XYZ file of C-alpha atoms in Angstrom:
705
model
C -1.051 4.011 23.935
C -0.588 7.363 25.656
C -3.168 8.759 28.050
C -3.756 12.501 27.996
C -5.509 14.929 30.282
C -8.635 16.541 28.968
C -8.126 19.673 26.842
C -11.218 21.076 25.199
C -9.222 23.652 23.194
C -6.787 21.210 21.611
C -7.227 20.413 17.911
C -6.608 16.802 16.923
C -5.849 15.477 13.445
C -6.929 11.853 13.059
C -5.334 9.120 10.965
C -7.342 5.919 10.628
C -6.234 2.721 8.905
C -8.573 -0.243 8.575
C -6.779 -3.580 8.333
C -8.038 -7.120 8.008
C -7.720 -7.769 11.744
C -7.504 -4.410 13.521
C -8.460 -0.803 12.842
C -5.595 1.503 13.844
C -6.060 5.114 14.915
C -3.735 7.982 15.818
C -4.568 11.493 16.987
C -1.963 14.218 16.540
C -2.329 17.286 18.726
C -1.291 20.877 18.094
C 1.938 20.550 20.057
C 3.248 17.237 18.775
C 1.390 14.927 21.149
C 0.522 11.630 19.480
C -2.056 9.254 20.915
C -2.877 5.893 19.362
C -5.126 2.889 19.773
C -6.428 -0.213 18.038
C -9.840 -1.808 17.856
C -10.991 -5.008 16.112
C -12.107 -4.468 12.525
C -15.773 -5.111 11.807
C -17.638 -6.505 8.752
C -18.833 -2.952 8.103
C -15.529 -1.050 8.420
C -17.309 2.185 9.332
C -18.489 0.596 12.603
C -14.918 -0.275 13.528
C -13.866 3.285 12.698
C -16.538 4.794 14.925
C -15.697 2.327 17.719
C -12.045 3.301 17.439
C -12.801 7.026 17.574
C -14.839 6.472 20.731
C -11.973 4.508 22.285
C -9.446 7.167 21.304
C -11.680 9.899 22.722
C -11.884 8.045 26.030
C -8.083 8.044 26.287
C -8.159 11.819 25.843
C -10.856 12.318 28.470
C -13.377 13.357 25.815
C -16.592 11.975 24.397
C -16.603 10.886 20.759
C -18.672 13.946 19.875
C -16.226 16.273 21.637
C -13.228 14.755 19.858
C -14.885 15.036 16.453
C -15.806 18.659 17.110
C -12.123 19.351 17.855
C -10.983 17.498 14.728
C -10.332 19.635 11.597
C -9.243 16.734 9.401
C -9.519 12.937 9.201
C -7.393 10.925 6.768
C -8.518 7.363 6.231
C -6.731 4.351 4.785
C -9.272 1.779 3.680
C -9.293 -1.798 2.386
C -12.809 -1.555 0.936
C -11.713 -1.362 -2.720
C -8.998 -3.977 -2.207
C -11.271 -6.475 -0.473
C -13.976 -5.908 -3.072
C -11.557 -6.994 -5.804
C -9.890 -9.776 -3.805
C -13.236 -11.294 -2.831
C -14.829 -10.640 -6.251
C -17.751 -8.974 -4.509
C -17.941 -5.852 -6.653
C -20.763 -4.309 -8.616
C -22.304 -6.143 -11.537
C -20.363 -4.426 -14.298
C -20.785 -4.005 -18.028
C -18.271 -2.877 -20.655
C -18.970 -0.735 -23.717
C -16.066 -0.779 -26.143
C -15.149 -0.434 -29.795
C -16.938 -2.997 -31.945
C -14.771 -6.085 -32.369
C -12.624 -5.480 -29.281
C -14.754 -6.753 -26.411
C -12.384 -9.656 -25.668
C -9.306 -7.516 -25.013
C -9.822 -8.009 -21.274
C -9.467 -11.789 -21.777
C -6.579 -11.743 -24.255
C -4.526 -9.869 -21.594
C -1.672 -9.266 -24.068
C -1.029 -13.017 -23.745
C -0.016 -12.573 -20.110
C -0.237 -15.760 -18.035
C 0.991 -15.842 -14.450
C 2.261 -19.431 -14.684
C 3.453 -19.980 -18.234
C 4.102 -23.699 -17.856
C 0.900 -24.635 -16.019
C -1.762 -26.056 -18.348
C -4.151 -26.275 -15.385
C -4.067 -22.570 -14.561
C -7.640 -21.330 -14.708
C -8.518 -17.959 -16.259
C -9.107 -15.155 -13.742
C -12.589 -14.714 -12.370
C -14.480 -12.667 -15.006
C -15.477 -9.465 -13.237
C -17.192 -8.565 -16.534
C -18.659 -11.723 -18.118
C -18.571 -11.873 -21.903
C -22.318 -11.340 -22.340
C -21.953 -8.003 -20.507
C -19.169 -6.806 -22.830
C -20.774 -4.984 -25.734
C -19.113 -3.466 -28.798
C -20.528 -0.411 -30.567
C -19.558 1.061 -33.964
C -16.989 3.902 -33.651
C -13.316 4.307 -34.503
C -10.407 6.698 -34.090
C -7.051 6.357 -35.794
C -3.637 6.412 -34.113
C -3.597 10.218 -34.174
C -7.016 10.547 -32.511
C -8.807 11.510 -35.727
C -12.378 10.212 -36.108
C -12.602 7.720 -38.957
C -15.982 6.285 -37.947
C -18.491 8.361 -36.031
C -20.049 7.044 -32.847
C -23.298 5.153 -33.447
C -25.393 6.736 -30.710
C -28.387 4.502 -31.245
C -26.161 1.446 -30.768
C -24.926 2.965 -27.526
C -28.490 3.495 -26.295
C -29.376 -0.093 -27.150
C -26.260 -1.348 -25.347
C -27.140 0.650 -22.227
C -30.712 -0.663 -22.257
C -29.419 -4.216 -22.623
C -27.044 -3.786 -19.690
C -29.776 -2.251 -17.532
C -32.014 -5.214 -18.348
C -29.203 -7.485 -17.140
C -29.138 -5.621 -13.834
C -25.715 -3.968 -14.078
C -24.774 -1.294 -11.530
C -21.646 0.047 -13.228
C -20.405 0.551 -16.785
C -16.819 0.799 -17.987
C -16.260 2.600 -21.300
C -13.045 2.010 -23.237
C -12.613 2.916 -26.911
C -9.532 2.576 -29.099
C -7.247 5.631 -28.975
C -9.634 7.509 -26.676
C -6.586 8.613 -24.685
C -5.822 10.893 -27.637
C -9.387 12.054 -28.235
C -11.994 11.410 -25.500
C -14.962 12.845 -27.442
C -16.699 9.504 -28.071
C -16.323 8.338 -24.468
C -17.603 11.647 -23.132
C -20.638 11.387 -25.406
C -21.320 7.848 -24.166
C -21.434 9.141 -20.600
C -24.014 11.728 -21.648
C -26.107 9.014 -23.306
C -25.878 6.791 -20.223
C -27.016 9.726 -18.077
C -30.082 10.052 -20.306
C -30.885 6.335 -20.365
C -29.818 5.188 -16.875
C -28.566 7.993 -14.614
C -28.269 5.612 -11.656
C -25.296 3.761 -13.191
C -21.714 4.286 -12.032
C -19.709 5.224 -15.140
C -15.965 4.766 -15.563
C -14.283 6.272 -18.668
C -10.840 5.034 -19.689
C -9.941 8.527 -20.931
C -10.317 9.746 -17.331
C -9.095 6.706 -15.401
C -5.944 5.977 -17.461
C -5.489 8.283 -20.487
C -2.411 6.580 -21.906
C -1.251 4.113 -24.518
C -1.697 0.300 -24.201
C -5.175 -1.043 -24.714
C -5.203 -3.968 -22.295
C -3.826 -1.958 -19.371
C -6.372 0.748 -20.045
C -9.400 -1.511 -20.281
C -8.330 -3.628 -17.279
C -7.800 -0.594 -15.040
C -11.061 0.988 -16.184
C -13.031 -2.206 -15.564
C -11.478 -2.604 -12.096
C -12.436 0.979 -11.320
C -16.041 0.384 -12.373
C -16.186 -2.904 -10.468
C -14.915 -1.457 -7.160
C -16.254 2.106 -7.389
C -19.851 1.640 -6.192
C -18.787 -0.247 -3.045
C -16.220 2.412 -2.138
C -18.659 5.250 -2.815
C -21.322 3.628 -0.623
C -18.832 3.042 2.168
C -17.454 6.584 2.106
C -20.977 8.016 2.082
C -21.917 5.813 5.047
C -18.789 6.774 6.987
C -19.230 10.466 6.216
C -22.840 10.316 7.376
C -21.872 8.560 10.644
C -19.167 11.137 11.332
C -21.465 14.066 10.573
C -24.183 12.681 12.845
C -21.618 12.679 15.678
C -20.726 16.335 15.092
C -17.765 16.132 12.675
C -17.595 19.286 10.527
C -13.984 18.942 9.330
C -12.555 17.547 6.114
C -12.473 13.799 5.318
C -9.770 12.434 3.027
C -8.747 8.998 1.777
C -5.197 7.665 1.451
C -4.293 6.853 -2.163
C -2.076 4.119 -3.607
C 0.326 6.772 -4.944
C 1.220 7.931 -1.426
C -0.978 11.033 -1.359
C -4.439 11.718 0.011
C -7.567 12.885 -1.777
C -11.083 14.018 -0.882
C -13.875 11.473 -0.752
C -15.571 12.685 -3.957
C -12.495 12.118 -6.139
C -11.650 8.924 -4.238
C -15.082 7.508 -4.992
C -14.689 8.303 -8.684
C -11.228 6.715 -8.871
C -11.604 3.685 -6.623
C -8.766 1.905 -8.439
C -6.473 4.564 -7.007
C -7.251 3.345 -3.472
C -6.359 -0.334 -3.904
C -3.192 -0.025 -1.770
C -4.642 2.693 0.436
C -3.522 1.173 3.734
C 0.068 0.059 3.018
C 0.824 3.353 1.239
C 0.335 5.167 4.538
C 2.990 3.018 6.187
C 5.569 3.836 3.520
C 4.809 7.549 3.872
C 5.321 7.387 7.642
C 8.516 5.373 7.232
C 10.044 8.078 5.024
C 9.165 10.691 7.639
C 10.723 8.644 10.447
C 13.797 7.867 8.334
C 14.372 11.573 7.821
C 14.048 12.278 11.547
C 16.473 9.529 12.619
C 19.005 9.958 9.808
C 18.376 6.885 7.648
C 17.505 7.820 4.058
C 17.474 4.268 2.662
C 14.977 1.888 4.240
C 13.354 -1.458 3.650
C 9.897 -1.041 5.151
C 8.058 -4.114 6.415
C 4.640 -4.132 8.039
C 3.384 -7.387 9.509
C -0.154 -7.314 10.784
C -2.672 -10.030 11.423
C -3.341 -10.919 7.791
C -0.510 -9.786 5.523
C 3.135 -8.772 5.259
C 3.785 -5.640 3.197
C 7.282 -4.864 1.927
C 8.583 -1.775 0.135
C 11.762 0.209 -0.428
C 12.462 3.840 0.442
C 15.564 5.190 -1.309
C 16.788 8.684 -0.475
C 13.503 9.164 1.437
C 11.473 8.463 -1.727
C 9.392 5.381 -2.485
C 9.447 4.252 -6.135
C 6.139 4.067 -7.973
C 5.110 1.343 -10.366
C 2.474 1.103 -13.093
C 2.713 -2.682 -13.337
C 0.578 -3.803 -10.404
C -1.487 -6.984 -10.608
C -4.198 -7.232 -7.974
C -6.392 -10.306 -7.809
C -5.052 -11.208 -11.297
C -6.153 -7.910 -12.868
C -3.764 -5.286 -14.158
C -4.016 -1.878 -12.488
C -1.711 0.493 -14.356
C -2.232 3.610 -12.230
C 0.922 4.928 -10.527
C 1.124 2.989 -7.286
C 3.679 2.714 -4.512
C 5.773 -0.351 -5.245
C 4.549 -2.486 -2.339
C 4.804 -6.265 -2.365
C 2.273 -8.101 -0.206
C 2.185 -11.744 0.817
C -0.294 -13.645 2.967
C 1.935 -13.891 6.033
C 0.668 -12.218 9.180
C 0.167 -13.124 12.782
C -3.104 -14.788 11.846
C -1.617 -16.873 9.003
C -2.649 -20.496 9.502
C -0.084 -23.322 9.705
C -1.150 -26.559 8.017
C 0.281 -29.847 6.807
C -0.336 -30.558 3.132
C -1.168 -33.920 1.531
C 2.508 -34.606 0.996
C 3.240 -34.213 4.700
C 4.961 -30.839 4.348
C 4.342 -27.965 6.730
C 2.950 -24.788 5.133
C 2.187 -21.384 6.639
C -0.460 -19.131 5.029
C -1.694 -17.572 2.901
C -5.046 -18.343 4.560
C -5.609 -16.257 7.694
C -7.743 -16.635 10.793
C -8.485 -12.897 10.644
C -9.869 -11.164 13.722
C -12.887 -13.400 14.178
C -12.424 -16.130 15.251
C -8.733 -15.232 15.045
C -5.822 -17.373 16.284
C -6.640 -20.182 18.682
C -5.068 -18.238 21.552
C -7.637 -15.435 21.137
C -10.221 -17.708 22.722
C -12.915 -16.783 20.201
C -13.529 -20.249 18.845
C -10.544 -20.556 16.506
C -8.981 -24.036 16.511
C -6.356 -23.832 13.745
C -2.763 -22.908 14.663
C -1.366 -19.580 13.516
C 1.918 -17.681 13.637
C 0.646 -15.832 16.720
C -0.010 -19.166 18.442
C 3.554 -20.275 17.653
C 4.994 -16.995 18.948
C 3.028 -17.376 22.167
C 4.162 -20.972 22.683
C 7.808 -20.029 22.069
C 7.590 -17.355 24.763
C 7.902 -14.361 22.463
C 4.488 -13.034 23.513
C 3.239 -12.349 27.020
C -0.268 -13.838 27.349
C -1.189 -11.125 29.855
C 0.192 -8.153 27.869
C -1.332 -8.464 24.401
C -2.419 -4.981 23.270
C -1.054 -3.673 26.559
C -3.194 -6.093 28.522
C -6.453 -5.258 26.740
C -6.596 -8.873 25.486
C -5.577 -12.050 27.304
C -4.105 -14.897 25.268
C -4.765 -18.573 25.987
C -1.429 -20.429 25.851
C -3.057 -23.810 26.412
C -5.354 -23.288 23.409
C -2.359 -22.335 21.258
C -0.449 -25.451 22.320
C -3.495 -27.640 21.679
C -3.985 -26.255 18.169
C -0.315 -26.696 17.264
C -0.214 -30.186 18.763
C -3.306 -31.460 16.936
C -2.755 -29.866 13.528
C 1.049 -29.800 13.217
C 3.011 -31.665 15.900
C 1.066 -34.942 15.869
C 0.837 -35.247 12.042
C 4.598 -34.625 11.784
C 5.566 -36.745 14.809
C 7.325 -33.914 16.666
C 6.793 -31.999 19.907
C 4.648 -28.842 20.035
C 7.765 -26.718 20.697
C 9.520 -28.218 17.678
C 6.377 -27.575 15.640
C 6.247 -23.957 16.798
C 9.921 -23.493 15.886
C 9.230 -24.991 12.459
C 6.285 -22.614 11.938
C 8.513 -19.695 12.935
C 11.315 -20.827 10.617
C 8.987 -21.181 7.641
C 7.298 -17.830 8.121
C 10.688 -16.129 8.606
C 11.898 -17.637 5.344
C 8.734 -16.439 3.578
C 9.286 -12.937 4.951
C 12.933 -12.865 3.867
C 11.950 -13.980 0.370
C 9.400 -11.170 0.202
C 12.182 -8.687 1.015
C 14.400 -10.227 -1.683
C 11.581 -9.729 -4.176
C 11.638 -5.934 -3.737
C 15.403 -5.615 -3.313
C 17.721 -8.036 -5.112
C 15.175 -8.643 -7.874
C 14.839 -4.872 -8.418
C 18.553 -4.084 -8.423
C 18.895 -3.106 -4.733
C 21.436 -4.533 -2.286
C 19.541 -5.044 1.014
C 22.795 -4.742 2.990
C 22.867 -1.020 2.173
C 19.487 -0.408 3.810
C 18.128 -0.228 7.342
C 15.126 -2.439 8.051
C 12.152 -0.504 9.457
C 9.773 -2.973 11.107
C 6.156 -2.055 11.754
C 2.841 -3.695 12.473
C 1.926 -5.704 15.522
C 4.192 -8.637 14.572
C 6.918 -6.988 12.480
C 9.375 -6.480 15.356
C 9.063 -10.095 16.497
C 10.491 -11.437 13.242
C 12.651 -8.557 11.941
C 15.831 -9.754 13.670
C 15.806 -12.994 11.711
C 15.232 -11.220 8.383
C 18.117 -8.860 9.116
C 20.439 -11.782 9.884
C 19.379 -13.672 6.773
C 19.867 -10.674 4.453
C 22.980 -9.125 5.979
C 21.152 -6.006 7.175
C 23.007 -4.280 10.024
C 20.331 -1.980 11.493
C 16.680 -2.419 12.456
C 14.434 0.513 13.361
C 11.232 -0.209 15.292
C 9.239 3.056 15.433
C 7.613 3.998 18.700
C 4.288 3.855 16.886
C 5.077 0.705 14.898
C 1.655 -0.895 15.571
C -0.130 2.053 13.921
C 2.444 3.136 11.325
C -0.054 3.277 8.445
C -2.385 5.511 10.460
C 0.582 7.769 11.288
C 1.312 7.997 7.559
C -2.269 9.051 6.941
C -1.764 11.986 9.309
C 1.521 13.044 7.682
C 0.794 12.545 3.939
C 0.210 15.411 1.530
C -2.676 15.683 -0.897
C -1.737 14.378 -4.322
C -3.202 14.102 -7.809
C -1.404 12.294 -10.629
C -2.098 13.195 -14.259
C -0.695 11.318 -17.247
C -0.792 11.751 -21.022
C 0.750 9.759 -23.850
C 3.419 11.491 -25.905
C 5.036 8.880 -28.161
C 8.162 10.361 -29.725
C 11.928 9.946 -29.837
C 13.664 12.002 -27.157
C 15.977 13.709 -29.642
C 12.968 14.778 -31.732
C 10.729 15.920 -28.882
C 8.891 19.199 -29.419
C 9.540 20.904 -26.083
C 7.054 23.689 -26.773
C 4.232 21.171 -27.144
C 5.449 19.191 -24.134
C 5.464 22.305 -21.937
C 1.950 23.173 -23.133
C 0.764 19.661 -22.317
C 2.261 19.800 -18.825
C 0.465 23.123 -18.261
C -2.833 21.468 -19.266
C -2.155 18.537 -16.932
C -1.374 20.844 -14.021
C -4.616 22.743 -14.526
C -6.585 19.483 -14.641
C -4.857 18.329 -11.454
C -5.700 21.587 -9.661
C -9.397 21.098 -10.474
C -9.307 17.610 -8.929
C -7.135 18.384 -5.930
C -9.495 20.531 -3.910
C -7.830 20.640 -0.526
C -9.791 23.220 1.403
C -8.107 24.377 4.586
C -5.681 21.439 4.616
C -3.442 22.738 1.803
C -0.679 25.212 2.666
C 0.871 25.442 -0.822
C 1.005 23.615 -4.149
C 4.007 21.866 -5.659
C 4.184 20.092 -9.029
C 6.619 17.375 -10.087
C 7.032 16.218 -13.681
C 8.194 12.897 -15.088
C 8.622 11.128 -18.426
C 8.311 7.420 -19.205
C 11.332 6.436 -21.316
C 12.535 3.277 -23.017
C 15.062 2.189 -25.591
C 13.618 2.195 -29.101
C 11.748 -1.051 -29.691
C 11.643 -2.132 -26.020
C 8.457 -3.190 -24.257
C 9.065 -1.833 -20.742
C 9.656 1.787 -19.855
C 11.288 3.542 -16.912
C 9.800 6.598 -15.215
C 12.390 9.377 -14.935
C 11.954 12.705 -13.078
C 12.403 15.960 -14.969
C 14.532 18.170 -12.770
C 14.089 21.878 -13.479
C 14.138 25.058 -11.423
C 11.271 26.609 -13.396
C 7.979 25.413 -14.852
C 9.551 25.359 -18.334
C 11.410 22.226 -19.455
C 14.513 22.974 -21.474
C 16.728 20.892 -23.754
C 19.262 20.681 -20.925
C 16.630 19.268 -18.558
C 15.702 16.637 -21.136
C 19.346 15.735 -21.718
C 19.817 15.196 -17.978
C 16.699 12.993 -17.878
C 18.010 10.823 -20.731
C 21.322 10.420 -18.908
C 19.487 9.373 -15.736
C 17.386 6.945 -17.772
C 20.523 5.087 -18.888
C 21.654 4.739 -15.255
C 18.248 3.570 -14.033
C 17.967 1.093 -16.886
C 21.341 -0.410 -15.986
C 20.350 -0.792 -12.343
C 16.992 -2.364 -13.152
C 17.972 -4.539 -16.124
C 21.788 -4.800 -15.822
C 22.205 -3.169 -19.225
C 22.550 0.266 -20.797
C 23.373 1.480 -24.300
C 24.019 5.203 -24.529
C 24.258 4.952 -28.333
C 20.700 3.592 -28.607
C 17.820 5.932 -29.403
C 15.548 6.692 -26.421
C 11.778 6.961 -26.826
C 9.348 9.042 -24.785
C 6.118 7.168 -24.140
C 4.155 9.125 -21.503
C 4.232 12.399 -19.616
C 3.345 12.367 -15.922
C 2.654 15.118 -13.434
C 2.175 14.931 -9.670
C 0.470 17.910 -8.070
C 1.049 17.989 -4.324
C -1.086 19.929 -1.904
C 1.415 20.367 0.907
C -0.087 20.119 4.367
C 1.307 21.451 7.613
C 4.281 19.255 8.457
C 3.831 17.129 11.569
C 6.371 17.519 14.371
C 6.682 14.789 16.985
C 8.094 15.617 20.397
C 11.616 14.529 21.365
C 12.972 13.797 24.831
C 16.543 14.202 26.157
C 18.774 11.139 26.580
C 18.944 9.443 29.976
C 21.502 6.889 31.202
C 22.203 3.672 29.280
C 21.041 1.480 32.166
C 17.477 0.207 31.381
C 16.944 -1.441 34.784
C 14.020 0.844 35.692
C 12.036 -0.790 32.890
C 13.092 -4.364 33.812
C 10.113 -6.543 34.790
C 11.649 -10.029 35.133
C 12.422 -12.987 32.921
C 10.488 -15.444 30.790
C 11.238 -18.843 29.301
C 11.884 -18.401 25.590
C 12.821 -20.789 22.781
C 15.082 -19.287 20.119
C 16.234 -22.825 19.386
C 15.108 -26.150 20.850
C 16.736 -25.452 24.204
C 14.868 -23.030 26.463
C 16.527 -20.040 28.088
C 15.538 -17.339 30.523
C 15.283 -13.968 28.766
C 15.055 -10.498 30.328
C 11.759 -8.653 29.785
C 11.420 -4.847 29.656
C 8.360 -2.607 29.809
C 8.567 -0.428 26.705
C 6.484 2.343 28.276
C 9.131 2.768 30.998
C 12.165 2.778 28.727
C 13.795 6.168 28.217
C 15.844 7.674 25.388
C 19.447 6.590 25.793
C 18.627 3.233 27.393
C 20.620 0.357 25.854
C 19.607 -3.299 25.983
C 21.840 -6.228 25.018
C 20.093 -9.306 23.663
C 18.645 -11.725 24.168
C 15.826 -9.614 25.552
C 12.196 -8.746 24.898
C 10.581 -5.318 25.005
C 6.826 -5.341 25.570
C 5.050 -2.291 24.186
C 1.423 -1.521 23.621
C 0.454 -3.142 20.327
C 3.764 -4.854 19.579
C 6.570 -6.933 21.024
C 10.213 -6.324 20.094
C 12.543 -9.328 20.100
C 16.219 -8.474 20.579
C 17.862 -11.689 19.449
C 21.071 -13.060 20.985
C 24.040 -10.871 20.117
C 21.920 -7.885 19.041
C 21.957 -4.510 20.825
C 19.090 -2.011 21.099
C 19.106 1.718 21.813
C 16.060 3.897 22.500
C 16.330 7.201 20.592
C 14.961 10.683 21.374
C 11.658 9.933 19.624
C 11.185 6.679 21.518
C 12.106 4.500 18.526
C 14.085 1.324 19.150
C 17.214 1.032 16.961
C 18.765 -2.441 16.923
C 22.270 -3.233 15.740
C 22.409 -6.743 14.294
C 25.229 -9.242 14.714
C 26.738 -10.556 11.498
C 27.833 -14.000 12.587
C 24.678 -16.003 13.253
C 25.554 -19.722 13.186
C 24.576 -21.307 9.897
C 24.583 -18.032 7.989
C 27.183 -17.171 5.352
C 28.669 -13.685 5.720
C 27.014 -11.257 3.314
C 24.699 -13.941 1.914
C 21.589 -12.801 0.112
């Protein structure tokens, strides 16, 4: 948290990220000043946002109205769509589909998360069977109409759904990705019969091959869309009433931002809105500090998000499953587990200690918050072990109750297991650290990456407490804790460009591809993207990137490969280079390549970027290595069973160039950095903390993964 003097001429760009426990905010000034804060999230997220803006304004010596008047742009990462799907609290949704195909959403291409579990229940039906209605119509595999749309059947279906009280309708016909005429006509008929309904067309949400992926994504969009639209309208109204006349954007799962109108229409594109901002900020920081390959971890109060940045780019995936539903839109490849500071520790019926995925959230929160929570959490364990200062949580804005933490751990963990509270806290820490390391393995070793070749960028309020142990476990040599680690996702919101992704199916062998038709299709996609992008004053210039989904002939899974060309026209040489890159990517991902095998093109993709003004954070010159000016004393800490006295440093008083040898603890606003025994930390010119990790932790095999 940085306090600023009042400046009524300064323009401030705001980034706001709403998490399960806290709402994070950053304000970036004209000259590189960055101010940040946190405020507890609220049941209505817009209230937490407005509270946070008021708090941020106070730090700047302004009223909320004055800050909003000086704010040309707000970019918002939101969990509304995600929570709606996770909690199954979405709109009552109906499905209109081709007659005879209403059960595609249940067949799921025979996908079952636990193949060998006969007790696995089907996913919660966000569209019950009686609300899935088939109507006569049919297209063939080329998009040609072989049975005209029965419009009267459509009208009857709409009336039936209205009578059932539906709020949203998903429309998904066979082969509509090749010819959307029938779906477009259904929307017109719905507008005549029930204009109040939210309508989601598969030909607009996901115009590509594969029926189940298309219907699942379209249904998810219809289910979550009304809630997101209502929220964005409510937030926009609250901002406008306080004097905001700038532009409001929403962070998208693909790493770009979009205006609230398009975001409301494509709610499924906002399902990883928050974590995507963190990955975007991590790439920016990696570029500034000279690390192009990063493992990005963000540990907040509720979850632990993990992703990879390679050569400053985050891979996208179209194979996301969220709350057991397939969402096939291009999404940053972010793996999330229920392991945050608020994750609850509990002993199962077999007498084994578990941590998470259930969380105490922000209210009542961990026992040490003193808000009525009685169950022990990771934060309670960290406090008991001495990692956290009870008087310095959020820079002293909150006081933590150590006695309450010890009581919760004693009653719920130590006594059932017959151990001391300290031993119980160490066990909680060990289990959560193992869970975090496994989450990193999931996005690295299981995806063909060697984690030892990456730096670990730790963000979130709790990320820097645990990162040292993950680095030791995985053989990672460098940890980067950004100066603004507690609000990394909000920083990413400020720095991200506008982005629209268009996709079209083009199923053909690569050596038979008609490049003239492909170039024409990319031109059509770019024009469609421009119409959706908008951008207003935020966009400085446009940039398009093109990709193809490729696979070996007869395979099920495809790989997305960039088309590298200096002009808008794709040539045979460009395609040849893409095929060559496909073979290399396939070998890395699946440990196999066959250059003699025919390669198929499945889909064309285009990203249109609206480039915004690049942010520039201020740097400071290096001082001496000696950090003694920031030294505040010692504290009793348990890294193992035996206690030791550990040096404590005030992060706000550390200067670039200061070096700290572990064991030590740096206390910053919003986060605590643990420098484990044998590790060394250096503060860089941006105020980031770079930690070099020892490679010989007792009990760890050199280079083990």
